[in-house]
CSV table of C-alpha atoms and ligand atoms in Angstrom, one decimal:
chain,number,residue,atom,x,y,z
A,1,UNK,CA,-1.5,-28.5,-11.6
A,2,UNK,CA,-1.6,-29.1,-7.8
A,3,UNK,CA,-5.4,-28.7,-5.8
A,4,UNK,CA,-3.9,-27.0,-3.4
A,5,UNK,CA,-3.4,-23.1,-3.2
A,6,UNK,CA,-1.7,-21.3,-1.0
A,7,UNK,CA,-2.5,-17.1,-1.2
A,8,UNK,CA,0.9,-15.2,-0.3
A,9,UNK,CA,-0.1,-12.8,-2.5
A,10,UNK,CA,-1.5,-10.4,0.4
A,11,UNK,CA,0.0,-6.7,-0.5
A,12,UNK,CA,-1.6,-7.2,-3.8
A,13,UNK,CA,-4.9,-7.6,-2.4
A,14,UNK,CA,-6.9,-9.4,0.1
A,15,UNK,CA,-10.0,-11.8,0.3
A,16,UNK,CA,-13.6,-10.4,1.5
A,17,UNK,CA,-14.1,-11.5,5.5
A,18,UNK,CA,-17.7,-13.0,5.2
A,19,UNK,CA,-18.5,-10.6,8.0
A,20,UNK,CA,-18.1,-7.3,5.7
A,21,UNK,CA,-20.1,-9.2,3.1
A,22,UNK,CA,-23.2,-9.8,5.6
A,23,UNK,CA,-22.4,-6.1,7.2
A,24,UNK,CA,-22.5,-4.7,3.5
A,25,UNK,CA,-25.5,-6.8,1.9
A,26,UNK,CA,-28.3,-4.6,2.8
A,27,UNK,CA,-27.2,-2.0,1.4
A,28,UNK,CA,-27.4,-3.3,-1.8
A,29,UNK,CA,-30.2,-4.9,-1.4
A,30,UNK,CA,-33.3,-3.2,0.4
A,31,UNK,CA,-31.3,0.1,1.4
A,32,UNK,CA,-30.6,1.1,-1.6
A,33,UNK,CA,-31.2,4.8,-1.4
A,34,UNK,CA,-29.1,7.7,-2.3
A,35,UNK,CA,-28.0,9.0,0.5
A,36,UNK,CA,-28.5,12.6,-0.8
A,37,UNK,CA,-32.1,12.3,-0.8
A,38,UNK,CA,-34.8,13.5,1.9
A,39,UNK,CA,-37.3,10.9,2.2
A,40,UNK,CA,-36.8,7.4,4.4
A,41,UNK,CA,-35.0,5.1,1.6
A,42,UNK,CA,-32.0,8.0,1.5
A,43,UNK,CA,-31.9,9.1,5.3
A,44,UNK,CA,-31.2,5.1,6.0
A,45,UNK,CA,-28.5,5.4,3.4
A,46,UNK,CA,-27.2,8.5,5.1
A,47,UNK,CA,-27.5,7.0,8.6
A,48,UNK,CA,-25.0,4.1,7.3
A,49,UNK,CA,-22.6,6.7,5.7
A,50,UNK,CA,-22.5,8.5,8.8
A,51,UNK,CA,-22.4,5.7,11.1
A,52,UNK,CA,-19.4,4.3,9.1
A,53,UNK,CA,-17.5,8.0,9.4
A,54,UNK,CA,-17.7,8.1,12.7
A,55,UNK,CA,-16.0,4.1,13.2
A,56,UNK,CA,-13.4,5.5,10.7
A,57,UNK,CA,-12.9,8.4,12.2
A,58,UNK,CA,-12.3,6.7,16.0
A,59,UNK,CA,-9.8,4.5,14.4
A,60,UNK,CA,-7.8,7.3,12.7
A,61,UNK,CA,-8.2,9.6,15.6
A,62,UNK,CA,-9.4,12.4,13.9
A,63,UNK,CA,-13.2,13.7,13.1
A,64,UNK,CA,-15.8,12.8,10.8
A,65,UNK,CA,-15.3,16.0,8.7
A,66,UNK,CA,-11.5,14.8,8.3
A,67,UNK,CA,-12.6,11.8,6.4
A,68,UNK,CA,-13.1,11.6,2.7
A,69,UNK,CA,-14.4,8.5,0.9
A,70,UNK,CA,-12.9,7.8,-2.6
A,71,UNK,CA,-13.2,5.2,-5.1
A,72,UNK,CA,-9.9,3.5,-3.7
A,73,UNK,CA,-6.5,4.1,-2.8
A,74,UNK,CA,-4.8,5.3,-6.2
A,75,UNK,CA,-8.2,7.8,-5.9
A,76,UNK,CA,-7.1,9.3,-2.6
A,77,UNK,CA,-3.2,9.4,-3.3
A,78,UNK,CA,-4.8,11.1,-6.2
A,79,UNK,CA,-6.4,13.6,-4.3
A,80,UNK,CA,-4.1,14.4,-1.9
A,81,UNK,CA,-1.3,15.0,-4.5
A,82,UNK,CA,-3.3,17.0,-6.8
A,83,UNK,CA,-5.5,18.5,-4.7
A,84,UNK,CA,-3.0,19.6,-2.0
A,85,UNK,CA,0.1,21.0,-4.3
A,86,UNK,CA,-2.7,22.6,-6.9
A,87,UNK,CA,-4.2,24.5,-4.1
A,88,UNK,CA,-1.3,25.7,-2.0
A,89,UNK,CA,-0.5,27.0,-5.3
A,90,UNK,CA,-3.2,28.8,-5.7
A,91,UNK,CA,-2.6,30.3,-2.3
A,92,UNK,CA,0.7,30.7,-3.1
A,93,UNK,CA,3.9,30.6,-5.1
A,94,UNK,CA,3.9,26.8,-3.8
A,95,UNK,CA,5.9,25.0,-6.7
A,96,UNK,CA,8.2,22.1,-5.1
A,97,UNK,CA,7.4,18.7,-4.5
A,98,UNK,CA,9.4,15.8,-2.2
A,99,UNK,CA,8.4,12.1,-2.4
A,100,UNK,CA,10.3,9.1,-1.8
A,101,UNK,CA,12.2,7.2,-4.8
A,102,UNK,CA,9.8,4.3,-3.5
A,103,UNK,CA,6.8,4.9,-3.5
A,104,UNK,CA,4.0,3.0,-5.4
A,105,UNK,CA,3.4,4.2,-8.6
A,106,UNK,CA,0.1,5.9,-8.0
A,107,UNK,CA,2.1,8.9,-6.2
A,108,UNK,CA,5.2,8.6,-8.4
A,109,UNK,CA,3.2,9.4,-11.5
A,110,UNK,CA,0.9,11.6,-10.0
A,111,UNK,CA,4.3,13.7,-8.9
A,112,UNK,CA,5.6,13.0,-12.4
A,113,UNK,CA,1.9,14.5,-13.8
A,114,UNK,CA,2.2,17.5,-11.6
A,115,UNK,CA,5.6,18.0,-13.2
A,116,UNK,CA,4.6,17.6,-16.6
A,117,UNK,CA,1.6,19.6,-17.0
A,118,UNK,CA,1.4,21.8,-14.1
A,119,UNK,CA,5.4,23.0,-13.6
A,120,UNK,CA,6.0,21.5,-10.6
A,121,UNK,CA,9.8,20.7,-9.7
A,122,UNK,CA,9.8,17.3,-7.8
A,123,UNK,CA,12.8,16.0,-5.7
A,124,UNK,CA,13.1,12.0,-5.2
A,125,UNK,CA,13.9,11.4,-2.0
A,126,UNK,CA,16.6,8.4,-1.8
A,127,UNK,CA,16.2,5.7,0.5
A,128,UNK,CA,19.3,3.0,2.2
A,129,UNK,CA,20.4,0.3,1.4
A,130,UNK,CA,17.8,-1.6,3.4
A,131,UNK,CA,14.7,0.8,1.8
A,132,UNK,CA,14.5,3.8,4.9
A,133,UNK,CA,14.7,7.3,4.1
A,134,UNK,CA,16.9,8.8,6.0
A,135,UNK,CA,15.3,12.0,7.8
A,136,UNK,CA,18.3,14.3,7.3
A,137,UNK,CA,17.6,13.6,3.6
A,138,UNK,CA,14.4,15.3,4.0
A,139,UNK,CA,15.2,18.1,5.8
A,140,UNK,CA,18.1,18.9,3.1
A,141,UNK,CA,15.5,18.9,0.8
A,142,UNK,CA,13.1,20.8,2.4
A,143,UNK,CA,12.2,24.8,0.6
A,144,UNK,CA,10.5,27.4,1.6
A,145,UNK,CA,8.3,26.6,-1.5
A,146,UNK,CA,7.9,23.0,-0.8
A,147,UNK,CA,3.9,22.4,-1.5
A,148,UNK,CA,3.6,18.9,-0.8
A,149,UNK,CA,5.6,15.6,1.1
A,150,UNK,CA,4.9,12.3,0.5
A,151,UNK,CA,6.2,9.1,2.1
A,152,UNK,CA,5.1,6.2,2.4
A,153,UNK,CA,3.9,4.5,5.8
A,154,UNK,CA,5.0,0.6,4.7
A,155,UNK,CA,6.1,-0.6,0.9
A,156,UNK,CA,4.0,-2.9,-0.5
A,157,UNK,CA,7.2,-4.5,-2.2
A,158,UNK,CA,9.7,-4.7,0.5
A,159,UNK,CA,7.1,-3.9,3.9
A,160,UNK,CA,9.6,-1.1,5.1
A,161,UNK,CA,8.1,0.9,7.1
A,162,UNK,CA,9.1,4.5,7.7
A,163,UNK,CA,9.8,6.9,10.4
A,164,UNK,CA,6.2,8.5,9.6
A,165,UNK,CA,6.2,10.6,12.9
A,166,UNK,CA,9.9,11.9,12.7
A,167,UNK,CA,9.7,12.6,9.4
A,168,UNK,CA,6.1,14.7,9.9
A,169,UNK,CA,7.7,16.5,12.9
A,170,UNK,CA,10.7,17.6,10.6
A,171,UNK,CA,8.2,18.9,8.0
A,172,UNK,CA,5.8,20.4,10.4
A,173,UNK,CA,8.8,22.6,11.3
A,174,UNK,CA,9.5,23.6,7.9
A,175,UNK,CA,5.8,24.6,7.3
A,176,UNK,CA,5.4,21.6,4.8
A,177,UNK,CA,2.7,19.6,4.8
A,178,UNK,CA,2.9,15.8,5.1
A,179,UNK,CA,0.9,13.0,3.0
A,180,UNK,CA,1.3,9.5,3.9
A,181,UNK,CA,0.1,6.3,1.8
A,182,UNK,CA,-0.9,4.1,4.6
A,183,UNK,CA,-2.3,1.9,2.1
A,184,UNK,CA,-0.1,-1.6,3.2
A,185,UNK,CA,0.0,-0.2,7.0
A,186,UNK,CA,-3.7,-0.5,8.1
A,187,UNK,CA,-4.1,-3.6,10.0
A,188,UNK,CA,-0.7,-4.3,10.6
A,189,UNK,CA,0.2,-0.5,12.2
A,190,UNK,CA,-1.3,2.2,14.1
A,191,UNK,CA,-2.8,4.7,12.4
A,192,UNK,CA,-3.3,7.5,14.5
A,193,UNK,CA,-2.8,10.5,12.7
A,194,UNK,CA,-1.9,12.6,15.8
A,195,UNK,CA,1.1,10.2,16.3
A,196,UNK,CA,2.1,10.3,13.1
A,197,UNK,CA,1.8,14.0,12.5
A,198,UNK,CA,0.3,13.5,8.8
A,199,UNK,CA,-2.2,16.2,7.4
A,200,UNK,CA,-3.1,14.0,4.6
A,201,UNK,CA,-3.3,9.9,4.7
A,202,UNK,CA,-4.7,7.6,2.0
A,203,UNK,CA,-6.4,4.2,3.0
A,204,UNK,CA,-7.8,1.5,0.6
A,205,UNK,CA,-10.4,-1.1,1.9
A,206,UNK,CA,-9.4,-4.0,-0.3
A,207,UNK,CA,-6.1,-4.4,1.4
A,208,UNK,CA,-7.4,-5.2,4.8
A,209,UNK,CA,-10.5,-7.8,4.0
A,210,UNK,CA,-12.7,-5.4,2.7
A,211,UNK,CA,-14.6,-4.9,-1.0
A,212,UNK,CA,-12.6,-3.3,-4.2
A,213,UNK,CA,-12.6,0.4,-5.6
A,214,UNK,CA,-13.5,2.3,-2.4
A,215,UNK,CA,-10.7,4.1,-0.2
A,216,UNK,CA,-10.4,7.0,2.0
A,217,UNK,CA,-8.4,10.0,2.2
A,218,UNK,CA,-8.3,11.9,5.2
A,219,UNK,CA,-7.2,15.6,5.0
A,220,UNK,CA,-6.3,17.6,8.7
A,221,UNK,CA,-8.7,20.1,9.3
A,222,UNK,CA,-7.6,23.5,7.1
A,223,UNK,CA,-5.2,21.6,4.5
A,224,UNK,CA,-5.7,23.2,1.7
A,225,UNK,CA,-7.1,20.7,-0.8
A,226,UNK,CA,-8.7,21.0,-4.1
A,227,UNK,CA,-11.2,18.6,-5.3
A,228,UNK,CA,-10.1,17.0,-8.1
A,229,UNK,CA,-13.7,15.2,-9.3
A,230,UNK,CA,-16.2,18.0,-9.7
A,231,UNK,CA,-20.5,17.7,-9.4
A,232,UNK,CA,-22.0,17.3,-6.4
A,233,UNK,CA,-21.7,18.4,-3.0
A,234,UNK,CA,-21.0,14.9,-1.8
A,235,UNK,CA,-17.9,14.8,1.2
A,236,UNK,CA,-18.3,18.3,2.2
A,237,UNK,CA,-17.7,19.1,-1.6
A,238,UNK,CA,-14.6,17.4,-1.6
A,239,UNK,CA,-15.4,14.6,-4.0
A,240,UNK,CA,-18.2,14.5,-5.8
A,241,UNK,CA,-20.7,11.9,-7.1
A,242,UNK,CA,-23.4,9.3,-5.1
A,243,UNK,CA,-21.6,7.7,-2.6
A,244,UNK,CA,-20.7,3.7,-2.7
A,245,UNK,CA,-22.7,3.5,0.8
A,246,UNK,CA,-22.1,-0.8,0.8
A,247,UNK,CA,-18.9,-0.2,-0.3
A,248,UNK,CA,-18.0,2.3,2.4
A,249,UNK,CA,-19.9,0.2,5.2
A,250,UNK,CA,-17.8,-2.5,4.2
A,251,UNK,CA,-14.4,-0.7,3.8
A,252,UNK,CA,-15.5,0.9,7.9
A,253,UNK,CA,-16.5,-2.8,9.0
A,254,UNK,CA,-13.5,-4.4,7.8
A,255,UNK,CA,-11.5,-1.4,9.6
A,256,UNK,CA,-12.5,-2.6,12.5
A,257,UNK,CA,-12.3,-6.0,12.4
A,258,UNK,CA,-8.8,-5.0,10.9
A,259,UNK,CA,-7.8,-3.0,14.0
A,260,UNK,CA,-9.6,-5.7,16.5
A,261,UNK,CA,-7.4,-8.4,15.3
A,262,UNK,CA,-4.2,-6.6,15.0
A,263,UNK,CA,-2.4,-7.1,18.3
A,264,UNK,CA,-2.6,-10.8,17.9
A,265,UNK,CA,-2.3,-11.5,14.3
A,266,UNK,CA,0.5,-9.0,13.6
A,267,UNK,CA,2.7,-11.5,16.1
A,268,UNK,CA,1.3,-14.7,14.4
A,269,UNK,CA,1.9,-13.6,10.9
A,270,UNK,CA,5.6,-12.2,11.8
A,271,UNK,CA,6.0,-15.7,13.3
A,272,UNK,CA,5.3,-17.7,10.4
A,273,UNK,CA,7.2,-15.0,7.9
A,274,UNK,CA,9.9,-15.9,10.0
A,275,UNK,CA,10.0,-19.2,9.8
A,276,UNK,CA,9.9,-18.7,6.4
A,277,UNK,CA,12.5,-16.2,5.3
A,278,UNK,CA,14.7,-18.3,7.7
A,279,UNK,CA,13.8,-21.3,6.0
A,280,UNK,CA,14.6,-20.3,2.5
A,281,UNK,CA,17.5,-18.7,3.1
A,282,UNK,CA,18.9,-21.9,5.0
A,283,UNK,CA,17.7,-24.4,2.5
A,284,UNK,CA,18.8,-21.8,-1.0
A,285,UNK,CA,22.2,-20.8,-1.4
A,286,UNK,CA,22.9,-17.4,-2.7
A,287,UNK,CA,19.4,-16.1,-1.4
A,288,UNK,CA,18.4,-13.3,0.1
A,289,UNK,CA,16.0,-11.3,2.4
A,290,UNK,CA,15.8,-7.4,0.3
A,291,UNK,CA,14.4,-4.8,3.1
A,292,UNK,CA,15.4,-4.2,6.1
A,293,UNK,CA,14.3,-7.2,8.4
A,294,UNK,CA,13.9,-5.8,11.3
A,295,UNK,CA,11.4,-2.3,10.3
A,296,UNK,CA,9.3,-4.4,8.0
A,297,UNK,CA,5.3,-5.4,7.8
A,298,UNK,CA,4.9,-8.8,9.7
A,299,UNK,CA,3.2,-10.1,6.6
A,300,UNK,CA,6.0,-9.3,4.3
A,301,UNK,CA,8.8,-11.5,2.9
A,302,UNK,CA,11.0,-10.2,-0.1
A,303,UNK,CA,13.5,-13.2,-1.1
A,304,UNK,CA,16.0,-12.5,-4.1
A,305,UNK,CA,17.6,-15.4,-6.0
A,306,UNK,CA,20.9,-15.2,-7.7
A,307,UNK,CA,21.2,-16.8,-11.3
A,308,UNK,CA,17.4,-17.2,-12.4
A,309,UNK,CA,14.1,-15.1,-13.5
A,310,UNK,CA,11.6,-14.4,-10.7
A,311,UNK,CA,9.0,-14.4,-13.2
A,312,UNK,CA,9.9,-18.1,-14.5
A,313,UNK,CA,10.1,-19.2,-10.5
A,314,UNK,CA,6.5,-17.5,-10.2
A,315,UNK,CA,5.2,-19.6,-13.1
A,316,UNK,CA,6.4,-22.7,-11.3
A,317,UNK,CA,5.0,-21.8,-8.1
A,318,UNK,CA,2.1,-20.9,-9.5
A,319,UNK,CA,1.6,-24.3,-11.1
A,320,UNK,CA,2.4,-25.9,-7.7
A,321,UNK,CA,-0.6,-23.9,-6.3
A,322,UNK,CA,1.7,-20.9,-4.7
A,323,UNK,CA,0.7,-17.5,-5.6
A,324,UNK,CA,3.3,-14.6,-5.0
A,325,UNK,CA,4.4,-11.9,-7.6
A,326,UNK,CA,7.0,-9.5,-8.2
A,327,UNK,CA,7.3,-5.8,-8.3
A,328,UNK,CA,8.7,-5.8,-12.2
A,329,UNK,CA,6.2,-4.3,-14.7
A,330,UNK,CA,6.5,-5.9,-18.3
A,331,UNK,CA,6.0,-3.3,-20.8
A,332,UNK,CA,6.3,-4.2,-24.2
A,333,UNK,CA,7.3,-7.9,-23.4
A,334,UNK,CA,10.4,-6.3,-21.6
A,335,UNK,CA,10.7,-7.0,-18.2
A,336,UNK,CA,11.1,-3.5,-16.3
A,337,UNK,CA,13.2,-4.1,-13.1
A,338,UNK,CA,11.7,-3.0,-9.9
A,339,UNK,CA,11.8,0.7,-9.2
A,340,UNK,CA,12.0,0.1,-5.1
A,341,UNK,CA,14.3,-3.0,-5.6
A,342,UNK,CA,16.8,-0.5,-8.2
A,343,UNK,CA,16.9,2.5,-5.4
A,344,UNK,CA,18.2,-0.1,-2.4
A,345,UNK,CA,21.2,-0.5,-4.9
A,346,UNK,CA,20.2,-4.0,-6.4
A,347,UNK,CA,21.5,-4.5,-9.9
A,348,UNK,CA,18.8,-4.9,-12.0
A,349,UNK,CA,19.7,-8.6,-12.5
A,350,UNK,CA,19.1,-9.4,-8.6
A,351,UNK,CA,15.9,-7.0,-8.8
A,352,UNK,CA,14.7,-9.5,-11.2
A,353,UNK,CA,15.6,-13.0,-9.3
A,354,UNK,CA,13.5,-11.2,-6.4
A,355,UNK,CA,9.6,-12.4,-5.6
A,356,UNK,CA,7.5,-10.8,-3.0
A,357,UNK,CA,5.3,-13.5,-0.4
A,358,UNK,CA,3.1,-11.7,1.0
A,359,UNK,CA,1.0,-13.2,4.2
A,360,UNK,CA,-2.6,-13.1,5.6
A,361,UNK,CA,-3.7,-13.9,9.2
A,362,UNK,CA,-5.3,-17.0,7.5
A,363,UNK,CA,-2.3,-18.5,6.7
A,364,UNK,CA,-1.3,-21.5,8.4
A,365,UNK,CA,1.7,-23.3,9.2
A,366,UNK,CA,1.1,-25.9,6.7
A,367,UNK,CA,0.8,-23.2,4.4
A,368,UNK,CA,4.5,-22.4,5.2
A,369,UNK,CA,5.5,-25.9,5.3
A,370,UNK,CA,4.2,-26.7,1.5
A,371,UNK,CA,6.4,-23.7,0.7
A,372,UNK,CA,9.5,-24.9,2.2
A,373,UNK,CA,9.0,-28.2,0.5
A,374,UNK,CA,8.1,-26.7,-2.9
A,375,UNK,CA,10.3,-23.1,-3.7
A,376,UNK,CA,13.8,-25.3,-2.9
A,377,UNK,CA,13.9,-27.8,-5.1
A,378,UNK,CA,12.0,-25.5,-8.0
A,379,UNK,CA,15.1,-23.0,-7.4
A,380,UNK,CA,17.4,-25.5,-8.0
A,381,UNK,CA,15.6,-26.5,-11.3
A,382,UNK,CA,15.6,-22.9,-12.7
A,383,UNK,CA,19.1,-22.6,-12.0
A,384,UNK,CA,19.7,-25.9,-13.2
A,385,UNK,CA,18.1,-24.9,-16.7
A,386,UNK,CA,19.8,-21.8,-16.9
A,387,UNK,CA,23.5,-23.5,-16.6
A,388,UNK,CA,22.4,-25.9,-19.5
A,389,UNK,CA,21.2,-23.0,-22.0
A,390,UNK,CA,25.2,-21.0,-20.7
A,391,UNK,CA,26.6,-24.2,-21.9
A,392,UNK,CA,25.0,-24.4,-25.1
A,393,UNK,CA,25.5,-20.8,-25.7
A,394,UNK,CA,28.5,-20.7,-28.7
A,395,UNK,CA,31.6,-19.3,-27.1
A,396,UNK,CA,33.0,-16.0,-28.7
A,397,UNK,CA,36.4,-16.6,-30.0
B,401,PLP,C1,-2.5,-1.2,-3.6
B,401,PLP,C2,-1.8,0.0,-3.3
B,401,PLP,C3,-2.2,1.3,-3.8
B,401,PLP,C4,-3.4,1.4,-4.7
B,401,PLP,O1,-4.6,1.1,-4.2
B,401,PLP,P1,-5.8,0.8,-5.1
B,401,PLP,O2,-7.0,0.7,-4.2
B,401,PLP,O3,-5.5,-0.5,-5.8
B,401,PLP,O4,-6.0,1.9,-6.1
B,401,PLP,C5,-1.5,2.4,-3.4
B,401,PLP,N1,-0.4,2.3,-2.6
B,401,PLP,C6,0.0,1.2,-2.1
B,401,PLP,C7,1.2,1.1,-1.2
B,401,PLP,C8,-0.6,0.0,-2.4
B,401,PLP,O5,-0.2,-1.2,-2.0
């Protein structure tokens, strides 16, 4: 087992920056009241909701009564799915749904739930060969009954990012409104929702340095939206229950210092995912970069490697300190091919030699140079293995 470790494991999640921790700790100690209640403990607890609102709200470019706290990003994708193509529903004969063939799973099976138990029809939207939807794609699939669109800002998997404005435009046109899981963008992308012409856009704080199980959705003034957790009238009665007010401050604070550091970091991280991607593609034959390389998150590297497992190459680099993962699921001790990886055209046997690295501004060049001097030879060794047990392997007559 090696001391060292090196995180590249960011689009899975992201440490705490010690300066959300001391921004959220009084609220969880001394101010610890409910911020629905009158007397001094709660109106500091409502002073600190508010206060953190109105930082979100700068950032996203919208208002305060735009923003919607939630227990996390699968919460607000949540929301906005259910809440959004329930209501225009009720409003209407709204019955269509369009998302893209890769999104995260979170939208995909709230799509597939909508489908299942509430009728509605759902349309996949297919992406290139290097993981972009291609606008005309939506607008063929745009209906006068469309309720709800949903793409992606950035893939966690692959760090595509999409045409978020041009594709809002095209469903403003058509009367459709537009969700957009920004959830891998924020600190890496703008996030104006004016520029992107969203009316719904989900937000989770743990993937830019801030605490676990607290998110945000925010919802364009007039979207129709339906609350989909019932009680209270906590959020404008939007989503109910006592707010996580240090788990909001923090998720607001790390916003910020997100959005602070993004000019510089986003260059520095690109930089060293370059030298990276260009490194293991020089030093591993029959590798390769999945997503397009150009229209990708800075942090993101996707590497596919003919003629071995990713899962046994993570288990390696994992024992040489080197976390990274890979978008297969196992169910049932089967190893389920990516879904994003599948609808770029990868044969499911290159989905599964592919392992995500995923960077933080805290990694260092060293970081990268360990890598280099680790994944190549580990590689080889796999591969290596995997000719022996061919060999062994009786030959059919
Ligand atoms: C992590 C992630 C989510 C889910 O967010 P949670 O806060 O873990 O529920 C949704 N979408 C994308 C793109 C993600 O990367």
């Amino acid at each position: 087992m090696s001391e060292r470790t090196v995180y590249l494991d960011h689009a899975a999640t992201t440490p705490l920056d010690p300066r959300v921790l001391e921004a959220m700790l009084p609220y969880l100690t001394e101010h610890y009241g409910n911020p629905s209640s009158m007397h001094r403990l709660g109106r500091a607890a409502l002073q600190a909701l508010d206060d953190a609102r109105e930082q979100v709200a700068l950032i996203l470019g919208c208002s305060r009564r735009e923003v919607i706290f939630t227990g996390g990003g699968s919460e607000s994708i949540n929301l906005a799915l259910k809440g959004a193509a329930l209501a225009r529903r009720m409003a209407g004969a709204h019955g269509h749904l369009i998302v893209s063939a890769i999104e995260h799973h979170a939208v995909l099976h709230a799509a597939e739930y909508l489908q299942q138990h509430h009728g509605f029809e759902v349309t996949l939207l297919p992406v290139d060969e290097r993981g972009l939807v291609r606008p005309d794609d939506l607008r063929a699939a745009l209906r006068p009954d469309t309720a709800l669109v949903s793409v992606m800002y950035a893939n966690n998997e692959i760090g595509t990012i999409q045409p978020i404005a041009e594709l809002g435009a095209i469903c403003r046109e058509a009367g459709a409104p537009l969700h957009t899981d920004a959830v891998q963008a924020a600190g890496a992308l703008p996030l104006d929702v004016e520029t992107l012409k969203v009316d719904y856009l989900s937000l989770t704080a743990h993937k830019f340095h801030g605490p676990k199980g607290v998110g945000l959705l925010y919802a364009r003034r007039g979207a129709p939206l339906l609350p989909q957790i019932n009680g209270g009238a906590q959020e404008r009665r939007r989503r109910a229950g006592t707010e996580n007010v240090a788990g909001i401050v923090g998720l607001a604070a790390a916003l910020t210092l997100a959005e602070e550091r993004r000019p510089t970091s986003a260059e520095q991280v690109r930089a060293l995912r370059e030298r990276l991607v260009d490194g293991v593609l020089a030093a591993v034959p029959d590798s390769w970069l999945n997503g397009d390389r150009v229209r990708r998150l800075p942090g993101n590297a996707n590497l596919g490697f003919a003629g071995l497992e990713g899962e046994s190459l993570l288990l390696l680099l994992d024992q040489a300190g080197i976390c990274a993962s890979s978008g297969s699921a196992c169910t049932s001790g089967s190893l389920e091919p990516s879904h994003v990886l599948l609808a770029l055209g990868l044969a499911p046997e290159a989905a599964n030699g592919s392992v995500r690295f995923s960077l933080g501004h805290s990694i260092t060049e060293a970081d990268i140079t360990y890598v280099l001097e680790t994944l190549p030879p580990l590689v080889a060794r796999l591969r290596a293995v995997a000719a022996q047990g061919a060999e062994r392997e009786p030959v059919a007559a």
